[in-house]
Coordinates of C-alpha atoms in Angstrom, one line a residue:
X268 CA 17.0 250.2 74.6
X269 CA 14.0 250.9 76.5
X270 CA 12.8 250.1 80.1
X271 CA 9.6 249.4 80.7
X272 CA 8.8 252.9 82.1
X273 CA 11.0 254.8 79.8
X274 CA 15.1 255.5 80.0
X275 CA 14.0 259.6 78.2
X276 CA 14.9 261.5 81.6
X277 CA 11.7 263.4 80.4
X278 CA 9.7 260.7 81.3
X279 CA 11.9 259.5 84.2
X280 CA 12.0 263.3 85.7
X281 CA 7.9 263.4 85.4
X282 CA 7.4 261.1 88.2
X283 CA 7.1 262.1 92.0
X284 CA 9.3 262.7 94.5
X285 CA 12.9 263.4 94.9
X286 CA 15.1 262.6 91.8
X287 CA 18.7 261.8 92.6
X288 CA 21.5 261.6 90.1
X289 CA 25.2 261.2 89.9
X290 CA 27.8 262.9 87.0
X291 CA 30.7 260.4 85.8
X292 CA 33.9 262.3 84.7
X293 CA 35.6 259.6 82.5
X294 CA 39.2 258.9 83.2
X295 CA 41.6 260.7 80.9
X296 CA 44.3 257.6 80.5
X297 CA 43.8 254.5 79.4
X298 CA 45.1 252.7 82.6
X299 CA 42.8 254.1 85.0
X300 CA 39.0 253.3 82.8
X301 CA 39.1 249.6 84.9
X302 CA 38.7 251.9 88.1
X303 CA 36.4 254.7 86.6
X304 CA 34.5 251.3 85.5
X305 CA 34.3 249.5 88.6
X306 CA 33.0 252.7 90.6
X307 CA 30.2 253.7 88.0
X308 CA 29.1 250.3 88.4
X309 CA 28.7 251.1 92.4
X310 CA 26.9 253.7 91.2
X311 CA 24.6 252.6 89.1
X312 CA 23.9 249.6 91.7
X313 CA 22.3 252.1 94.2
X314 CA 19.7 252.6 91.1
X315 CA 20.0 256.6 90.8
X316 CA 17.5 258.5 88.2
X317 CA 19.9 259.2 86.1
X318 CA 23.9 259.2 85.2
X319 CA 25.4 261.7 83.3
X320 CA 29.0 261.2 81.8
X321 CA 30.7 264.0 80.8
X322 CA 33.2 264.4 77.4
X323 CA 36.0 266.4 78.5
X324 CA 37.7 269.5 77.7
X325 CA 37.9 269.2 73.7
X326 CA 36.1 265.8 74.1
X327 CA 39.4 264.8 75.5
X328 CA 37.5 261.9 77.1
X329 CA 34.9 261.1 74.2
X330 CA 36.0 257.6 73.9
X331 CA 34.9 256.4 76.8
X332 CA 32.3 259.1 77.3
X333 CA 30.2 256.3 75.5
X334 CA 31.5 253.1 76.7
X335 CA 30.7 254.3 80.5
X336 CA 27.2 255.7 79.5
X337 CA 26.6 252.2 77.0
X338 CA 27.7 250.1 80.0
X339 CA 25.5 251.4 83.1
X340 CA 22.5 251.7 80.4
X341 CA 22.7 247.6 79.3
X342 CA 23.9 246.1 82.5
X343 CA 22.6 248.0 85.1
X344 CA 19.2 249.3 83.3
X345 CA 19.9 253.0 84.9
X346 CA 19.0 256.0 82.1
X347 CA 22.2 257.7 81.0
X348 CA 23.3 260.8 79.3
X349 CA 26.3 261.4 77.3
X350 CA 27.5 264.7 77.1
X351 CA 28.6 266.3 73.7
X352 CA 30.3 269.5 72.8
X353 CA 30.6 270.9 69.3
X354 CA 32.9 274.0 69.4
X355 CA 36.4 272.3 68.9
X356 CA 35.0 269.8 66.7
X357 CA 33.8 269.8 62.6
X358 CA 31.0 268.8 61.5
X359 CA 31.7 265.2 60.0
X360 CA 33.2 264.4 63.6
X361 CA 29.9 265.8 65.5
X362 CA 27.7 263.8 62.8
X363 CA 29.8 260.6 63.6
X364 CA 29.5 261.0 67.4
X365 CA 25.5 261.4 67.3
X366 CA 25.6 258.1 65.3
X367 CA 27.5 256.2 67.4
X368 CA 25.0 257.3 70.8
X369 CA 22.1 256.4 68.6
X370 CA 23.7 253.0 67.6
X371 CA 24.6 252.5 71.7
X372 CA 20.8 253.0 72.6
X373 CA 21.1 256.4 74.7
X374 CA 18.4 258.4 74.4
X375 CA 19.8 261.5 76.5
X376 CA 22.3 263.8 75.3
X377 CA 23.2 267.0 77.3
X378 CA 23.9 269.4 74.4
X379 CA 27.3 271.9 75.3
X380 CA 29.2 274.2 73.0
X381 CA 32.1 272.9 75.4
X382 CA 35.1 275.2 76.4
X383 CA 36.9 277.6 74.1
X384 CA 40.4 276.8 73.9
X385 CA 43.0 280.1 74.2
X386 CA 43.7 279.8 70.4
X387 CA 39.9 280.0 69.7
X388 CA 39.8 282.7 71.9
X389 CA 42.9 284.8 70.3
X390 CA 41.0 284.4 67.3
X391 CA 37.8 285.4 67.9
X392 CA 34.9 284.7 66.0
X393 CA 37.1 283.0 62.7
X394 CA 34.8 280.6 60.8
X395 CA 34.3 277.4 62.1
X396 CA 31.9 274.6 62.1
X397 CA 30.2 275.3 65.3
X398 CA 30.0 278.7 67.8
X399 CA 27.0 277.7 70.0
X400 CA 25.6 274.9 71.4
X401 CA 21.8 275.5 69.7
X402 CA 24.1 274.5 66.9
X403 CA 24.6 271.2 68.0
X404 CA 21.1 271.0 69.5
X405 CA 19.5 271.4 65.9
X406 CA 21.8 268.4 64.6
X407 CA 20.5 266.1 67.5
X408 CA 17.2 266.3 67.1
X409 CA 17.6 266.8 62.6
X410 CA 16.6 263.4 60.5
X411 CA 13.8 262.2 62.6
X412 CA 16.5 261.9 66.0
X413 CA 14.3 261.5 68.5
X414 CA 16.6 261.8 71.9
X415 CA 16.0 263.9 74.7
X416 CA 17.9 266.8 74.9
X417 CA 18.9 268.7 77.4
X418 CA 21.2 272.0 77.8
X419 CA 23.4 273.6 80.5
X420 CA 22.9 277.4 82.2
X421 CA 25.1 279.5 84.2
X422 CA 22.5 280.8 87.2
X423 CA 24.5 283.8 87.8
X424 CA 25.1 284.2 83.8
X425 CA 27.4 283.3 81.4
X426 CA 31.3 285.1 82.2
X427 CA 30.6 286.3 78.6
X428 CA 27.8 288.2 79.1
X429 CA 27.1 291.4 80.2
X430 CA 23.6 291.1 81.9
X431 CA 21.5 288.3 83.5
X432 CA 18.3 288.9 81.7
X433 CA 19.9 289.2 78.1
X434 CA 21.8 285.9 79.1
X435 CA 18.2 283.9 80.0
X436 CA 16.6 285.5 77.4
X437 CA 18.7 284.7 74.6
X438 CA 18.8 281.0 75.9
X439 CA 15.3 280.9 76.0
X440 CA 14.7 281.9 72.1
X441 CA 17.9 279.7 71.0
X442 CA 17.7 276.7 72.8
X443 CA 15.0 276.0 75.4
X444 CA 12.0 277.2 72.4
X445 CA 13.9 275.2 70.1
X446 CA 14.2 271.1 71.6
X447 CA 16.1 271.4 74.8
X448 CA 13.7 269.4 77.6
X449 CA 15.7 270.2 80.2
X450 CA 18.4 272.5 81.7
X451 CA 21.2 272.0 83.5
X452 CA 22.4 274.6 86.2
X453 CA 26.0 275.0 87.6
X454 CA 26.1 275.1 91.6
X455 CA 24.8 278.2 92.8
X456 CA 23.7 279.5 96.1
X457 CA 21.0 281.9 95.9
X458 CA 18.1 279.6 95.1
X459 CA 15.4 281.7 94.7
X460 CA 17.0 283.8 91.6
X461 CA 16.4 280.5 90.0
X462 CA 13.5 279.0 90.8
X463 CA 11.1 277.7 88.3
X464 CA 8.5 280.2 89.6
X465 CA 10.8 283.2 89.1
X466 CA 11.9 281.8 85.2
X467 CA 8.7 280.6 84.6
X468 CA 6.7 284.2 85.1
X469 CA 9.8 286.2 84.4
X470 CA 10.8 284.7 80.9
X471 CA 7.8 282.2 80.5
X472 CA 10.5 279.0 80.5
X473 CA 8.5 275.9 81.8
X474 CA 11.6 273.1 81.1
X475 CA 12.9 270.9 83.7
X476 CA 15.9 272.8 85.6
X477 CA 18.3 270.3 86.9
X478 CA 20.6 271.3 89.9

């Protein structure tokens, strides 16, 4: 689905003036999605830029991850999107989930290796189907895909790096080079660290940054 000025946060984000979005955390039993429902609906009635619905820890809330994001898109004409992670997930399962946001009409998909559980992390690197989420971002936009994809950033770095620079750097060359049209940034304080001037003449990224 398609509004008449676009529902690609790329082409929503281009215009002037002050974009304002909201983030949806989907309920994590089935009794309470009626009341998640009813307030993203609020929500979307106040006609925001954007929502963005989040999956959950292990895509714990991937079922309705969709259903929220599907529902605000259709009935309320609002751009959406969905979150995905990759790293607890295999590959047939990732494949499936793409296929199902292309067959509900979003166009936006924030692209997130997601969180590491503690057995992952007792394990180390083991083989599995995904480490990183420029994994996942090369999958979204494989087969002719065309959605708009956009990635997340730690301002102050990533707890499992050891420098700033080598952090931004490598984010740069794996993900924002690759697809990724816009970044998303945690909350941080110091502003100016991360201004588009700073990345943009420091590390030549040019992307939307999304705070």
């Amino acid at each position: 689905m398609r509004g008449d000025d676009g529902m690609k946060l790329s082409e929503v984000l281009a215009g002037d003036g002050l974009h304002l979005s909201f983030e949806v955390f989907p309920p994590k039993q089935d009794t309470a999605f009626e009341k998640v429902r009813e307030a993203t609906e609020k929500i979307a009635a106040l006609k925001p830029a954007f929502v963005s619905v989040t999956y959950g820890a292990g895509g714990g809330t991937s079922k309705y991850t969709l259903k929220i994001a599907e529902n605000i898109l259709k009935t309320y004409g609002v751009p959406t999107m969905a979150h995905l992670t990759c790293v607890s997930s295999d590959r047939d399962t990732v494949h499936q989930r793409i296929e199902d946001i292309k067959q509900a009409g979003i166009e936006n998909v924030m692209a997130l290796r997601g969180d590491l559980t503690p057995e992952m992390i007792v394990a180390g690197d083991q083989p599995r189907d995904y480490h990183h989420a420029v994994e996942l971002v090369r999958e979204l936009k494989a087969d002719g895909n065309d959605f708009c994809v956009g990635g997340a950033c730690y301002p102050e770095g990533r707890p499992e790096s050891e420098h700033l620079r080598d952090d931004i750097t490598a984010g740069k060359v794996n993900a924002m080079d690759l697809v990724n049209e816009n970044i998303n940034t945690k909350f941080f304080l110091e502003l100016i660290s991360l201004s588009s001037n700073n990345l943009r003449n420091l590390y030549g990224i040019s992307i939307q940054i999304l705070s």
